[in-house]
Structures are given as structure tokens and as C-alpha cells.
């Protein structure tokens, strides 16, 4: 069964802390994504990566950074967490192909910043 | 610019009723892809369908059906004889060819099917 696994389902952090959200996929996908989900706003793209050590900014990259040292792992980093980063974070992956391939999603990490 | 609108924020139906979830999109491209995803309470988005812009044929899969109309830029999703297990948030998404890795999602429609 193919999977995208996010390390934590729920996370509580304090303002100013450095936060790491980890995502691992076992499908040998080239592309990986981090989305943020907020009520009424749908999913918004934070960063994506189409290859190891490559990254591209999405629509809302401010306050976030990413790391992709291995093909299967894509990490989202909040350098100094703030309360407005309280949200559901979703990781996804997809294969590179001639057509726009579907995304496979993890179960999400609900982050609360106090 | 790409945009996806799901005007229905929340819908409640009684089990066995039919329900249609609306999706309207905006794009300047002639080649694009449309998707529907289901997000049950567990949180993981589950892929339901992908349709490219050159294929306007409607699709049926069991109790699910999709109506793609380029003339109105709509890609609506109908559940026939709804069941409690259909309760979820449903997202419509758009991806333009050439920007294959950039999906734009609608805000989602929360469907509640009551027993």
C-alpha cells in the first residue's frame, strides 16, 4: 500500500520555537509538496520540490523553509513559530509524467502555536 | 491566473438523497486538468477523479458522477443515494499543463449526510 507519512498528527509548540514537520513517501516520487489548510481558504501551497536538494516557493512561503536531502523525505521548517502559523499542514507527493499526475497526501499535522 | 470556486461552504442532506457539489474554475490555458478530492475526518485527502480539458465526456463511477462543461467552466460532482460514509470535505482542484506541479484548490465543501 503506497503511503505518504507525516511524523506527527498533532503538535503543540510555543511562539518562537523552531518547528520541524517531517514527511516521507515510499512511492519513489520525484515531486513533493507542503500545503497549509485553513477553513474557508482551501489548501495553499507553501513550497514544493521536484528533485533532491531542489525547492521552489509556492504561494505562501514567508516564515517557512524546506529541506530535501533524500528523495523520499521532505521537511518543512518553521524557523520561529508564530501564532498565525497555527494550521493543518499537509504533505503530498506525485510522479513526474507527461500529464499532470494526481497528488498523494499524508494524513496531515495539526499544529498549534501558543 | 488560476482560480477555483466552490460556492457551497456546507451542505447537509439526509441519507439516500442525491447531492451535487459545484465547482467553477478560471484559467487562461487551453490545456488543463481538473480534480476532485475527498477529505474524510481522518484528514488524508483521497483522490476521486482527474479530467483533462479535452475530455468533456461525463463520467460515472458507482454512486459518483461528474459533469464537465467547458462552456460554463464548471466541473460538478454528484453523489447519488448518499450514505453517511460520504460525509467529508470535498475539494475541487485545477492544474494547468506546463505547471504540472502547481495545483490550485477550491475552499472545499463540507458535506454532512445525516442518517
PDB file of C-alpha atoms in Angstrom:
ATOM      1  CA  UNK A   1       0.000   0.000   0.000  1.00  0.00           C
ATOM      2  CA  UNK A   2       1.594   3.260  -1.111  1.00  0.00           C
ATOM      3  CA  UNK A   3       1.984   5.858   1.541  1.00  0.00           C
ATOM      4  CA  UNK A   4       2.833   9.392   2.445  1.00  0.00           C
ATOM      5  CA  UNK A   5       3.638   9.524   6.131  1.00  0.00           C
ATOM      6  CA  UNK A   6       3.764  12.637   8.277  1.00  0.00           C
ATOM      7  CA  UNK A   7       5.628  12.274  11.521  1.00  0.00           C
ATOM      8  CA  UNK A   8       3.046  13.822  13.844  1.00  0.00           C
ATOM      9  CA  UNK A   9      -0.721  14.053  13.752  1.00  0.00           C
ATOM     10  CA  UNK A  10      -0.919  16.752  16.420  1.00  0.00           C
ATOM     11  CA  UNK A  11       1.769  19.149  17.569  1.00  0.00           C
ATOM     12  CA  UNK A  12       1.740  21.940  20.137  1.00  0.00           C
ATOM     13  CA  UNK A  13       4.575  24.473  20.162  1.00  0.00           C
ATOM     14  CA  UNK A  14       5.320  27.814  21.734  1.00  0.00           C
ATOM     15  CA  UNK A  15       5.857  31.100  19.954  1.00  0.00           C
ATOM     16  CA  UNK A  16       9.445  31.477  18.845  1.00  0.00           C
ATOM     17  CA  UNK A  17      10.250  27.777  18.802  1.00  0.00           C
ATOM     18  CA  UNK A  18      11.851  26.161  15.775  1.00  0.00           C
ATOM     19  CA  UNK A  19       9.499  23.522  14.405  1.00  0.00           C
ATOM     20  CA  UNK A  20      10.238  20.622  12.069  1.00  0.00           C
ATOM     21  CA  UNK A  21       7.490  18.798  10.208  1.00  0.00           C
ATOM     22  CA  UNK A  22       8.648  15.625   8.522  1.00  0.00           C
ATOM     23  CA  UNK A  23       7.187  13.824   5.548  1.00  0.00           C
ATOM     24  CA  UNK A  24       8.245  10.543   3.985  1.00  0.00           C
ATOM     25  CA  UNK A  25       6.876   8.848   0.865  1.00  0.00           C
ATOM     26  CA  UNK A  26       7.532   5.303  -0.296  1.00  0.00           C
ATOM     27  CA  UNK A  27       6.469   5.660  -3.935  1.00  0.00           C
ATOM     28  CA  UNK A  28       9.788   6.897  -5.349  1.00  0.00           C
ATOM     29  CA  UNK A  29       8.054  10.107  -6.408  1.00  0.00           C
ATOM     30  CA  UNK A  30      10.106  12.991  -7.726  1.00  0.00           C
ATOM     31  CA  UNK A  31       7.764  15.729  -6.574  1.00  0.00           C
ATOM     32  CA  UNK A  32       6.859  16.607  -3.031  1.00  0.00           C
ATOM     33  CA  UNK A  33       4.747  19.416  -1.651  1.00  0.00           C
ATOM     34  CA  UNK A  34       3.798  21.172   1.551  1.00  0.00           C
ATOM     35  CA  UNK A  35       0.342  22.697   1.799  1.00  0.00           C
ATOM     36  CA  UNK A  36      -1.348  24.597   4.539  1.00  0.00           C
ATOM     37  CA  UNK A  37      -5.101  24.112   5.059  1.00  0.00           C
ATOM     38  CA  UNK A  38      -7.237  26.746   6.754  1.00  0.00           C
ATOM     39  CA  UNK A  39     -11.043  26.875   6.956  1.00  0.00           C
ATOM     40  CA  UNK A  40     -12.576  28.723   4.032  1.00  0.00           C
ATOM     41  CA  UNK A  41      -9.245  29.037   2.248  1.00  0.00           C
ATOM     42  CA  UNK A  42      -8.724  25.518   0.991  1.00  0.00           C
ATOM     43  CA  UNK A  43      -5.183  24.294   0.508  1.00  0.00           C
ATOM     44  CA  UNK A  44      -2.425  26.790  -0.145  1.00  0.00           C
ATOM     45  CA  UNK A  45       0.972  25.767  -1.428  1.00  0.00           C
ATOM     46  CA  UNK A  46       3.917  26.677   0.791  1.00  0.00           C
ATOM     47  CA  UNK A  47       6.841  25.005  -1.003  1.00  0.00           C
ATOM     48  CA  UNK A  48       7.431  22.188  -3.399  1.00  0.00           C
ATOM     49  CA  UNK A  49      10.400  20.190  -4.596  1.00  0.00           C
ATOM     50  CA  UNK A  50      10.848  18.364  -7.884  1.00  0.00           C
ATOM     51  CA  UNK A  51      14.177  16.771  -7.071  1.00  0.00           C
ATOM     52  CA  UNK A  52      16.621  16.178  -4.259  1.00  0.00           C
ATOM     53  CA  UNK A  53      18.072  19.439  -2.977  1.00  0.00           C
ATOM     54  CA  UNK A  54      15.734  21.417  -5.242  1.00  0.00           C
ATOM     55  CA  UNK A  55      12.959  23.625  -3.911  1.00  0.00           C
ATOM     56  CA  UNK A  56      10.511  26.148  -5.255  1.00  0.00           C
ATOM     57  CA  UNK A  57       8.422  28.697  -3.412  1.00  0.00           C
ATOM     58  CA  UNK A  58       4.703  28.305  -3.523  1.00  0.00           C
ATOM     59  CA  UNK A  59       2.062  30.900  -2.816  1.00  0.00           C
ATOM     60  CA  UNK A  60       2.790  31.497   0.876  1.00  0.00           C
ATOM     61  CA  UNK A  61       6.465  30.727   1.633  1.00  0.00           C
ATOM     62  CA  UNK A  62       7.031  33.526   4.156  1.00  0.00           C
ATOM     63  CA  UNK A  63       8.051  32.232   7.551  1.00  0.00           C
ATOM     64  CA  UNK A  64       8.830  28.748   6.242  1.00  0.00           C
ATOM     65  CA  UNK A  65      11.770  26.892   4.764  1.00  0.00           C
ATOM     66  CA  UNK A  66      12.187  23.336   3.481  1.00  0.00           C
ATOM     67  CA  UNK A  67      14.807  20.670   3.147  1.00  0.00           C
ATOM     68  CA  UNK A  68      15.052  17.742   0.803  1.00  0.00           C
ATOM     69  CA  UNK A  69      18.256  15.803   1.327  1.00  0.00           C
ATOM     70  CA  UNK A  70      16.829  12.460   0.213  1.00  0.00           C
ATOM     71  CA  UNK A  71      14.267  11.676  -2.440  1.00  0.00           C
ATOM     72  CA  UNK A  72      11.793  10.145  -0.045  1.00  0.00           C
ATOM     73  CA  UNK A  73      11.891  12.847   2.634  1.00  0.00           C
ATOM     74  CA  UNK A  74      10.696  16.440   2.573  1.00  0.00           C
ATOM     75  CA  UNK A  75      10.857  18.569   5.698  1.00  0.00           C
ATOM     76  CA  UNK A  76       9.042  21.801   6.465  1.00  0.00           C
ATOM     77  CA  UNK A  77      10.736  24.142   8.914  1.00  0.00           C
ATOM     78  CA  UNK A  78       9.227  26.991  10.856  1.00  0.00           C
ATOM     79  CA  UNK A  79      12.288  28.977  11.921  1.00  0.00           C
ATOM     80  CA  UNK A  80      10.442  30.897  14.636  1.00  0.00           C
ATOM     81  CA  UNK A  81       6.877  29.745  15.082  1.00  0.00           C
ATOM     82  CA  UNK A  82       4.160  32.360  15.389  1.00  0.00           C
ATOM     83  CA  UNK A  83       0.520  32.065  16.363  1.00  0.00           C
ATOM     84  CA  UNK A  84      -0.623  32.795  12.802  1.00  0.00           C
ATOM     85  CA  UNK A  85       1.086  29.587  11.748  1.00  0.00           C
ATOM     86  CA  UNK A  86      -1.427  27.551  13.694  1.00  0.00           C
ATOM     87  CA  UNK A  87      -2.935  25.405  10.965  1.00  0.00           C
ATOM     88  CA  UNK A  88      -3.256  21.968   9.390  1.00  0.00           C
ATOM     89  CA  UNK A  89      -0.193  21.093   7.333  1.00  0.00           C
ATOM     90  CA  UNK A  90      -0.487  18.553   4.544  1.00  0.00           C
ATOM     91  CA  UNK A  91       2.349  16.870   2.702  1.00  0.00           C
ATOM     92  CA  UNK A  92       1.829  15.408  -0.760  1.00  0.00           C
ATOM     93  CA  UNK A  93       3.824  13.705  -3.475  1.00  0.00           C
ATOM     94  CA  UNK A  94       3.408  12.966  -7.153  1.00  0.00           C
ATOM     95  CA  UNK A  95       5.242  11.332 -10.006  1.00  0.00           C
ATOM     96  CA  UNK A  96       6.686  13.323 -12.871  1.00  0.00           C
ATOM     97  CA  UNK A  97       4.941  12.489 -16.110  1.00  0.00           C
ATOM     98  CA  UNK A  98       3.667  13.824 -19.381  1.00  0.00           C
ATOM     99  CA  UNK A  99       0.345  14.651 -17.825  1.00  0.00           C
ATOM    100  CA  UNK A 100      -0.413  16.322 -14.549  1.00  0.00           C
ATOM    101  CA  UNK A 101      -0.339  13.438 -12.168  1.00  0.00           C
ATOM    102  CA  UNK A 102      -2.537  13.227  -9.120  1.00  0.00           C
ATOM    103  CA  UNK A 103      -1.247  14.061  -5.682  1.00  0.00           C
ATOM    104  CA  UNK A 104      -0.961  11.530  -2.891  1.00  0.00           C
ATOM    105  CA  UNK A 105      -1.475  13.067   0.531  1.00  0.00           C
ATOM    106  CA  UNK A 106      -0.421  12.326   4.068  1.00  0.00           C
ATOM    107  CA  UNK A 107      -2.889  12.496   6.954  1.00  0.00           C
ATOM    108  CA  UNK A 108      -1.787  15.963   7.974  1.00  0.00           C
ATOM    109  CA  UNK A 109      -0.252  17.571  11.033  1.00  0.00           C
ATOM    110  CA  UNK A 110      -2.453  19.869  13.100  1.00  0.00           C
ATOM    111  CA  UNK A 111      -0.023  22.414  14.520  1.00  0.00           C
ATOM    112  CA  UNK A 112      -1.000  24.714  17.353  1.00  0.00           C
ATOM    113  CA  UNK A 113       1.338  27.576  18.234  1.00  0.00           C
ATOM    114  CA  UNK A 114       0.649  29.055  21.662  1.00  0.00           C
TER     115      UNK A 114
ATOM    116  CA  UNK B   1      -4.496  33.407 -13.229  1.00  0.00           C
ATOM    117  CA  UNK B   2      -5.932  30.199 -11.957  1.00  0.00           C
ATOM    118  CA  UNK B   3      -8.854  30.152  -9.575  1.00  0.00           C
ATOM    119  CA  UNK B   4     -11.277  27.554  -8.260  1.00  0.00           C
ATOM    120  CA  UNK B   5     -14.571  28.477  -6.626  1.00  0.00           C
ATOM    121  CA  UNK B   6     -16.748  26.189  -4.567  1.00  0.00           C
ATOM    122  CA  UNK B   7     -19.654  28.371  -3.602  1.00  0.00           C
ATOM    123  CA  UNK B   8     -21.230  25.868  -1.230  1.00  0.00           C
ATOM    124  CA  UNK B   9     -19.462  26.031   2.099  1.00  0.00           C
ATOM    125  CA  UNK B  10     -21.569  23.395   3.823  1.00  0.00           C
ATOM    126  CA  UNK B  11     -24.320  21.057   2.684  1.00  0.00           C
ATOM    127  CA  UNK B  12     -26.482  18.769   4.785  1.00  0.00           C
ATOM    128  CA  UNK B  13     -28.609  16.024   3.311  1.00  0.00           C
ATOM    129  CA  UNK B  14     -30.472  13.048   4.623  1.00  0.00           C
ATOM    130  CA  UNK B  15     -29.214   9.621   3.705  1.00  0.00           C
ATOM    131  CA  UNK B  16     -30.328   8.386   0.272  1.00  0.00           C
ATOM    132  CA  UNK B  17     -30.785  11.877  -1.090  1.00  0.00           C
ATOM    133  CA  UNK B  18     -28.839  12.928  -4.180  1.00  0.00           C
ATOM    134  CA  UNK B  19     -26.469  15.843  -3.774  1.00  0.00           C
ATOM    135  CA  UNK B  20     -24.449  17.942  -6.220  1.00  0.00           C
ATOM    136  CA  UNK B  21     -21.281  19.790  -5.290  1.00  0.00           C
ATOM    137  CA  UNK B  22     -20.473  22.723  -7.526  1.00  0.00           C
ATOM    138  CA  UNK B  23     -17.057  23.694  -8.857  1.00  0.00           C
ATOM    139  CA  UNK B  24     -16.309  26.648 -11.113  1.00  0.00           C
ATOM    140  CA  UNK B  25     -12.795  27.317 -12.352  1.00  0.00           C
ATOM    141  CA  UNK B  26     -10.869  30.050 -14.124  1.00  0.00           C
ATOM    142  CA  UNK B  27      -7.874  29.549 -16.350  1.00  0.00           C
ATOM    143  CA  UNK B  28      -6.347  31.110 -19.456  1.00  0.00           C
ATOM    144  CA  UNK B  29      -4.827  27.856 -20.619  1.00  0.00           C
ATOM    145  CA  UNK B  30      -6.495  25.626 -23.167  1.00  0.00           C
ATOM    146  CA  UNK B  31      -4.876  22.547 -21.668  1.00  0.00           C
ATOM    147  CA  UNK B  32      -5.541  21.905 -18.013  1.00  0.00           C
ATOM    148  CA  UNK B  33      -6.585  19.211 -15.574  1.00  0.00           C
ATOM    149  CA  UNK B  34      -9.385  19.144 -13.050  1.00  0.00           C
ATOM    150  CA  UNK B  35      -9.521  17.015  -9.932  1.00  0.00           C
ATOM    151  CA  UNK B  36     -11.829  16.142  -7.085  1.00  0.00           C
ATOM    152  CA  UNK B  37     -10.522  15.021  -3.710  1.00  0.00           C
ATOM    153  CA  UNK B  38     -12.362  13.777  -0.629  1.00  0.00           C
ATOM    154  CA  UNK B  39     -11.113  14.557   2.875  1.00  0.00           C
ATOM    155  CA  UNK B  40     -12.780  12.352   5.491  1.00  0.00           C
ATOM    156  CA  UNK B  41     -12.393  13.084   9.215  1.00  0.00           C
ATOM    157  CA  UNK B  42      -9.134  11.124   9.246  1.00  0.00           C
ATOM    158  CA  UNK B  43      -7.563  14.066   7.410  1.00  0.00           C
ATOM    159  CA  UNK B  44      -5.962  12.417   4.400  1.00  0.00           C
ATOM    160  CA  UNK B  45      -7.167  13.727   1.039  1.00  0.00           C
ATOM    161  CA  UNK B  46      -8.279  10.891  -1.204  1.00  0.00           C
ATOM    162  CA  UNK B  47      -8.164  11.234  -4.978  1.00  0.00           C
ATOM    163  CA  UNK B  48     -11.518  10.745  -6.716  1.00  0.00           C
ATOM    164  CA  UNK B  49     -11.086  11.793 -10.336  1.00  0.00           C
ATOM    165  CA  UNK B  50      -8.851  13.589 -12.822  1.00  0.00           C
ATOM    166  CA  UNK B  51     -10.181  15.029 -16.061  1.00  0.00           C
ATOM    167  CA  UNK B  52      -8.250  16.807 -18.805  1.00  0.00           C
ATOM    168  CA  UNK B  53      -9.656  19.782 -20.658  1.00  0.00           C
ATOM    169  CA  UNK B  54     -10.062  17.911 -23.925  1.00  0.00           C
ATOM    170  CA  UNK B  55     -12.280  15.248 -22.483  1.00  0.00           C
ATOM    171  CA  UNK B  56     -15.740  16.623 -21.792  1.00  0.00           C
ATOM    172  CA  UNK B  57     -17.347  13.253 -21.525  1.00  0.00           C
ATOM    173  CA  UNK B  58     -19.197  12.865 -18.259  1.00  0.00           C
ATOM    174  CA  UNK B  59     -18.049  10.078 -16.009  1.00  0.00           C
ATOM    175  CA  UNK B  60     -19.859   7.754 -13.665  1.00  0.00           C
ATOM    176  CA  UNK B  61     -18.255   5.593 -11.031  1.00  0.00           C
ATOM    177  CA  UNK B  62     -20.755   3.759  -8.890  1.00  0.00           C
ATOM    178  CA  UNK B  63     -22.788   6.359  -6.987  1.00  0.00           C
ATOM    179  CA  UNK B  64     -20.446   9.147  -8.110  1.00  0.00           C
ATOM    180  CA  UNK B  65     -20.758  11.117 -11.318  1.00  0.00           C
ATOM    181  CA  UNK B  66     -19.059  14.167 -12.736  1.00  0.00           C
ATOM    182  CA  UNK B  67     -20.381  16.736 -15.173  1.00  0.00           C
ATOM    183  CA  UNK B  68     -17.681  18.709 -17.003  1.00  0.00           C
ATOM    184  CA  UNK B  69     -18.882  21.703 -19.031  1.00  0.00           C
ATOM    185  CA  UNK B  70     -16.224  23.904 -20.602  1.00  0.00           C
ATOM    186  CA  UNK B  71     -18.842  26.389 -21.772  1.00  0.00           C
ATOM    187  CA  UNK B  72     -19.605  27.312 -18.165  1.00  0.00           C
ATOM    188  CA  UNK B  73     -16.165  26.418 -16.729  1.00  0.00           C
ATOM    189  CA  UNK B  74     -17.747  24.005 -14.337  1.00  0.00           C
ATOM    190  CA  UNK B  75     -16.866  20.547 -13.090  1.00  0.00           C
ATOM    191  CA  UNK B  76     -19.690  19.470 -10.804  1.00  0.00           C
ATOM    192  CA  UNK B  77     -19.789  16.339  -8.702  1.00  0.00           C
ATOM    193  CA  UNK B  78     -22.965  14.411  -7.900  1.00  0.00           C
ATOM    194  CA  UNK B  79     -23.420  11.707  -5.301  1.00  0.00           C
ATOM    195  CA  UNK B  80     -26.480   9.574  -5.886  1.00  0.00           C
ATOM    196  CA  UNK B  81     -28.245   7.929  -2.946  1.00  0.00           C
ATOM    197  CA  UNK B  82     -25.872   9.475  -0.425  1.00  0.00           C
ATOM    198  CA  UNK B  83     -24.613   7.496   2.545  1.00  0.00           C
ATOM    199  CA  UNK B  84     -23.292   8.520   5.955  1.00  0.00           C
ATOM    200  CA  UNK B  85     -19.792   7.465   4.851  1.00  0.00           C
ATOM    201  CA  UNK B  86     -19.907  10.181   2.206  1.00  0.00           C
ATOM    202  CA  UNK B  87     -19.663  12.799   4.958  1.00  0.00           C
ATOM    203  CA  UNK B  88     -16.421  14.654   4.315  1.00  0.00           C
ATOM    204  CA  UNK B  89     -14.930  17.815   2.926  1.00  0.00           C
ATOM    205  CA  UNK B  90     -14.686  17.735  -0.850  1.00  0.00           C
ATOM    206  CA  UNK B  91     -12.135  19.771  -2.772  1.00  0.00           C
ATOM    207  CA  UNK B  92     -12.070  20.657  -6.425  1.00  0.00           C
ATOM    208  CA  UNK B  93      -8.643  21.478  -7.881  1.00  0.00           C
ATOM    209  CA  UNK B  94      -7.134  22.785 -11.111  1.00  0.00           C
ATOM    210  CA  UNK B  95      -3.704  22.214 -12.593  1.00  0.00           C
ATOM    211  CA  UNK B  96      -2.514  23.867 -15.783  1.00  0.00           C
ATOM    212  CA  UNK B  97      -0.376  21.957 -18.257  1.00  0.00           C
ATOM    213  CA  UNK B  98       3.214  23.084 -18.105  1.00  0.00           C
ATOM    214  CA  UNK B  99       2.766  23.986 -14.469  1.00  0.00           C
ATOM    215  CA  UNK B 100       2.082  20.388 -13.669  1.00  0.00           C
ATOM    216  CA  UNK B 101       3.172  20.650 -10.125  1.00  0.00           C
ATOM    217  CA  UNK B 102       1.114  23.655  -9.188  1.00  0.00           C
ATOM    218  CA  UNK B 103      -2.387  22.738  -8.116  1.00  0.00           C
ATOM    219  CA  UNK B 104      -4.926  25.370  -7.165  1.00  0.00           C
ATOM    220  CA  UNK B 105      -7.567  24.137  -4.757  1.00  0.00           C
ATOM    221  CA  UNK B 106     -11.014  25.473  -4.068  1.00  0.00           C
ATOM    222  CA  UNK B 107     -12.021  26.279  -0.481  1.00  0.00           C
ATOM    223  CA  UNK B 108     -13.851  22.987  -0.128  1.00  0.00           C
ATOM    224  CA  UNK B 109     -17.451  21.957   0.560  1.00  0.00           C
ATOM    225  CA  UNK B 110     -18.271  20.190   3.800  1.00  0.00           C
ATOM    226  CA  UNK B 111     -20.920  17.540   3.187  1.00  0.00           C
ATOM    227  CA  UNK B 112     -22.845  16.074   6.085  1.00  0.00           C
ATOM    228  CA  UNK B 113     -25.057  13.089   5.389  1.00  0.00           C
ATOM    229  CA  UNK B 114     -27.480  12.512   8.208  1.00  0.00           C
ATOM    230  CA  UNK B 115     -28.918   9.057   8.975  1.00  0.00           C
TER     231      UNK B 115
END
